[in-house]
Amino acid sequence: MEINSYILKPGHGTVPLKTYNDFINVNDSDGLLEIEDFLDDFYLDGAIEIKYEEQIFLDINNWDLIDQLWSYILNLIEKYIENDKSRVYFPDSPNEICMEKVNRNGMMLAITTDKKRKIIQNERKMIELLLREAKFFFNNISILRDYKQESLEEVERIEVIEKKLIMRNS
């Protein structure tokens, strides 16, 4: 599974169908710093792209408030660790992400946008990947002054969730 995070360039929110030219990958720190002065102080638009075996489960046209979406995904993981299933909606759209245990080591990740897509994978591997990508996202946007404190707090939260995951699997 491959996961990428993108920040929507300021002024590109009104374009109906997005292309990669409308976004900056969060691993492009120079690009992020170039647009920093034009970003909203409270609402960070962006997209999470999830691909699995050549199939796209979430693409850039499902953009939303990306920092909040990653936080919601962390909520999803925390609830899943406690209950073996959980669901969240995107912050600013009706799109839904669900996690559900399907067998001893497996879990289903279901993403509903214009249609429902499901991935069944090893639970630990999938959660570790989501946590790693969330940490990557928050570490990378922490260079943006308006998002630094919140991002560092989310990185600390991820580390707590990682410990819960280790305890669950021991």
GROMACS .gro file of C-alpha atoms in nm:
model
  170
    1MET     CA    1   0.000   0.000   0.000
    2GLU     CA    2   0.126   0.347  -0.087
    3ILE     CA    3   0.011   0.664   0.089
    4ASN     CA    4   0.093   1.022  -0.010
    5SER     CA    5  -0.017   1.353   0.139
    6TYR     CA    6  -0.057   1.677  -0.052
    7ILE     CA    7  -0.132   2.038   0.038
    8LEU     CA    8  -0.368   2.223  -0.197
    9LYS     CA    9  -0.201   2.531  -0.339
   10PRO     CA   10  -0.372   2.855  -0.231
   11GLY     CA   11  -0.622   2.975  -0.491
   12HIS     CA   12  -0.673   2.629  -0.639
   13GLY     CA   13  -0.979   2.536  -0.430
   14THR     CA   14  -1.227   2.651  -0.694
   15VAL     CA   15  -1.087   2.425  -0.968
   16PRO     CA   16  -1.351   2.148  -1.004
   17LEU     CA   17  -1.123   1.857  -1.098
   18LYS     CA   18  -0.781   1.863  -0.943
   19THR     CA   19  -0.451   1.758  -1.095
   20TYR     CA   20  -0.117   1.710  -0.923
   21ASN     CA   21  -0.027   2.064  -1.037
   22ASP     CA   22  -0.285   2.194  -0.788
   23PHE     CA   23  -0.098   2.037  -0.496
   24ILE     CA   24   0.238   2.028  -0.324
   25ASN     CA   25   0.357   1.696  -0.185
   26VAL     CA   26   0.429   1.733   0.187
   27ASN     CA   27   0.778   1.594   0.131
   28ASP     CA   28   0.857   1.911  -0.072
   29SER     CA   29   0.964   2.138   0.214
   30ASP     CA   30   1.081   2.414  -0.023
   31GLY     CA   31   0.742   2.411  -0.195
   32LEU     CA   32   0.563   2.427   0.140
   33LEU     CA   33   0.772   2.723   0.252
   34GLU     CA   34   0.703   2.903  -0.078
   35ILE     CA   35   0.327   2.896  -0.017
   36GLU     CA   36   0.335   2.935   0.362
   37ASP     CA   37   0.241   3.305   0.364
   38PHE     CA   38  -0.065   3.233   0.147
   39LEU     CA   39  -0.206   2.943   0.351
   40ASP     CA   40  -0.507   2.989   0.575
   41ASP     CA   41  -0.410   3.007   0.942
   42PHE     CA   42  -0.676   2.757   1.050
   43TYR     CA   43  -0.786   2.554   0.747
   44LEU     CA   44  -0.524   2.349   0.567
   45ASP     CA   45  -0.674   2.202   0.251
   46GLY     CA   46  -0.510   1.898   0.103
   47ALA     CA   47  -0.548   1.537   0.000
   48ILE     CA   48  -0.442   1.194   0.111
   49GLU     CA   49  -0.385   0.949  -0.171
   50ILE     CA   50  -0.405   0.577  -0.099
   51LYS     CA   51  -0.308   0.320  -0.362
   52TYR     CA   52  -0.309  -0.056  -0.321
   53GLU     CA   53  -0.211  -0.304  -0.591
   54GLU     CA   54  -0.258  -0.052  -0.874
   55GLN     CA   55  -0.603   0.046  -0.746
   56ILE     CA   56  -0.667   0.396  -0.617
   57PHE     CA   57  -0.870   0.396  -0.296
   58LEU     CA   58  -0.847   0.765  -0.222
   59ASP     CA   59  -0.733   1.030  -0.468
   60ILE     CA   60  -0.661   1.402  -0.482
   61ASN     CA   61  -1.017   1.487  -0.585
   62ASN     CA   62  -1.128   1.381  -0.237
   63TRP     CA   63  -0.941   1.671  -0.082
   64ASP     CA   64  -1.049   1.807   0.253
   65LEU     CA   65  -0.899   1.967   0.562
   66ILE     CA   66  -0.594   1.744   0.555
   67ASP     CA   67  -0.448   1.808   0.900
   68GLN     CA   68  -0.787   1.741   1.054
   69LEU     CA   69  -0.834   1.435   0.833
   70TRP     CA   70  -0.506   1.286   0.955
   71SER     CA   71  -0.619   1.360   1.313
   72TYR     CA   72  -0.949   1.185   1.241
   73ILE     CA   73  -0.756   0.885   1.109
   74LEU     CA   74  -0.565   0.878   1.438
   75ASN     CA   75  -0.902   0.879   1.619
   76LEU     CA   76  -1.010   0.592   1.393
   77ILE     CA   77  -0.702   0.390   1.486
   78GLU     CA   78  -0.742   0.457   1.859
   79LYS     CA   79  -1.104   0.344   1.854
   80TYR     CA   80  -1.012   0.040   1.646
   81ILE     CA   81  -0.744  -0.065   1.897
   82GLU     CA   82  -1.007  -0.045   2.173
   83ASN     CA   83  -1.308  -0.198   1.991
   84ASP     CA   84  -1.183  -0.395   1.687
   85LYS     CA   85  -1.390  -0.165   1.466
   86SER     CA   86  -1.439   0.206   1.415
   87ARG     CA   87  -1.549   0.465   1.162
   88VAL     CA   88  -1.496   0.835   1.095
   89TYR     CA   89  -1.619   1.082   0.838
   90PHE     CA   90  -1.401   1.336   0.665
   91PRO     CA   91  -1.398   1.675   0.840
   92ASP     CA   92  -1.577   1.864   0.565
   93SER     CA   93  -1.745   1.603   0.342
   94PRO     CA   94  -1.961   1.289   0.371
   95ASN     CA   95  -1.672   1.055   0.282
   96GLU     CA   96  -1.621   0.776   0.534
   97ILE     CA   97  -1.334   0.556   0.650
   98CYS     CA   98  -1.401   0.236   0.845
   99MET     CA   99  -1.177  -0.022   1.008
  100GLU     CA  100  -1.299  -0.362   1.116
  101LYS     CA  101  -1.123  -0.675   1.238
  102VAL     CA  102  -1.197  -0.964   1.000
  103ASN     CA  103  -0.994  -1.247   1.152
  104ARG     CA  104  -0.718  -1.307   1.406
  105ASN     CA  105  -0.455  -1.097   1.224
  106GLY     CA  106  -0.655  -0.926   0.951
  107MET     CA  107  -0.851  -0.609   0.924
  108MET     CA  108  -1.060  -0.440   0.660
  109LEU     CA  109  -1.008  -0.077   0.571
  110ALA     CA  110  -1.313   0.054   0.384
  111ILE     CA  111  -1.319   0.395   0.221
  112THR     CA  112  -1.647   0.532   0.090
  113THR     CA  113  -1.636   0.833  -0.143
  114ASP     CA  114  -1.830   0.808  -0.469
  115LYS     CA  115  -1.819   0.429  -0.417
  116LYS     CA  116  -1.705   0.190  -0.144
  117ARG     CA  117  -1.358   0.040  -0.171
  118LYS     CA  118  -1.217  -0.222   0.067
  119ILE     CA  119  -0.869  -0.344   0.151
  120ILE     CA  120  -0.812  -0.649   0.369
  121GLN     CA  121  -0.461  -0.660   0.509
  122ASN     CA  122  -0.257  -0.765   0.806
  123GLU     CA  123  -0.385  -0.549   1.092
  124ARG     CA  124  -0.049  -0.459   1.239
  125LYS     CA  125   0.113  -0.376   0.904
  126MET     CA  126  -0.175  -0.153   0.797
  127ILE     CA  127  -0.195   0.036   1.125
  128GLU     CA  128   0.182   0.078   1.140
  129LEU     CA  129   0.180   0.217   0.785
  130LEU     CA  130  -0.100   0.463   0.863
  131LEU     CA  131   0.079   0.578   1.180
  132ARG     CA  132   0.411   0.614   0.995
  133GLU     CA  133   0.249   0.822   0.720
  134ALA     CA  134   0.060   1.035   0.975
  135LYS     CA  135   0.386   1.101   1.160
  136PHE     CA  136   0.558   1.182   0.829
  137PHE     CA  137   0.279   1.427   0.744
  138PHE     CA  138   0.282   1.606   1.079
  139ASN     CA  139   0.662   1.620   1.097
  140ASN     CA  140   0.677   1.771   0.749
  141ILE     CA  141   0.410   2.037   0.802
  142SER     CA  142   0.565   2.135   1.135
  143ILE     CA  143   0.792   2.367   0.933
  144LEU     CA  144   0.484   2.585   0.873
  145ARG     CA  145   0.467   2.836   1.159
  146ASP     CA  146   0.086   2.827   1.193
  147TYR     CA  147   0.084   2.447   1.216
  148LYS     CA  148   0.402   2.376   1.416
  149GLN     CA  149   0.258   2.335   1.766
  150GLU     CA  150  -0.044   2.129   1.659
  151SER     CA  151   0.176   1.907   1.443
  152LEU     CA  152   0.425   1.836   1.719
  153GLU     CA  153   0.138   1.750   1.955
  154GLU     CA  154   0.002   1.505   1.699
  155VAL     CA  155   0.345   1.342   1.663
  156GLU     CA  156   0.346   1.288   2.041
  157ARG     CA  157  -0.004   1.143   2.016
  158ILE     CA  158   0.111   0.903   1.744
  159GLU     CA  159   0.389   0.779   1.970
  160VAL     CA  160   0.131   0.703   2.242
  161ILE     CA  161  -0.085   0.515   1.989
  162GLU     CA  162   0.221   0.317   1.875
  163LYS     CA  163   0.275   0.205   2.236
  164LYS     CA  164  -0.092   0.101   2.262
  165LEU     CA  165  -0.051  -0.103   1.944
  166ILE     CA  166   0.257  -0.278   2.083
  167MET     CA  167   0.072  -0.361   2.406
  168ARG     CA  168  -0.226  -0.492   2.208
  169ASN     CA  169  -0.006  -0.724   2.005
  170SER     CA  170   0.206  -0.856   2.292
   0.00000   0.00000   0.00000
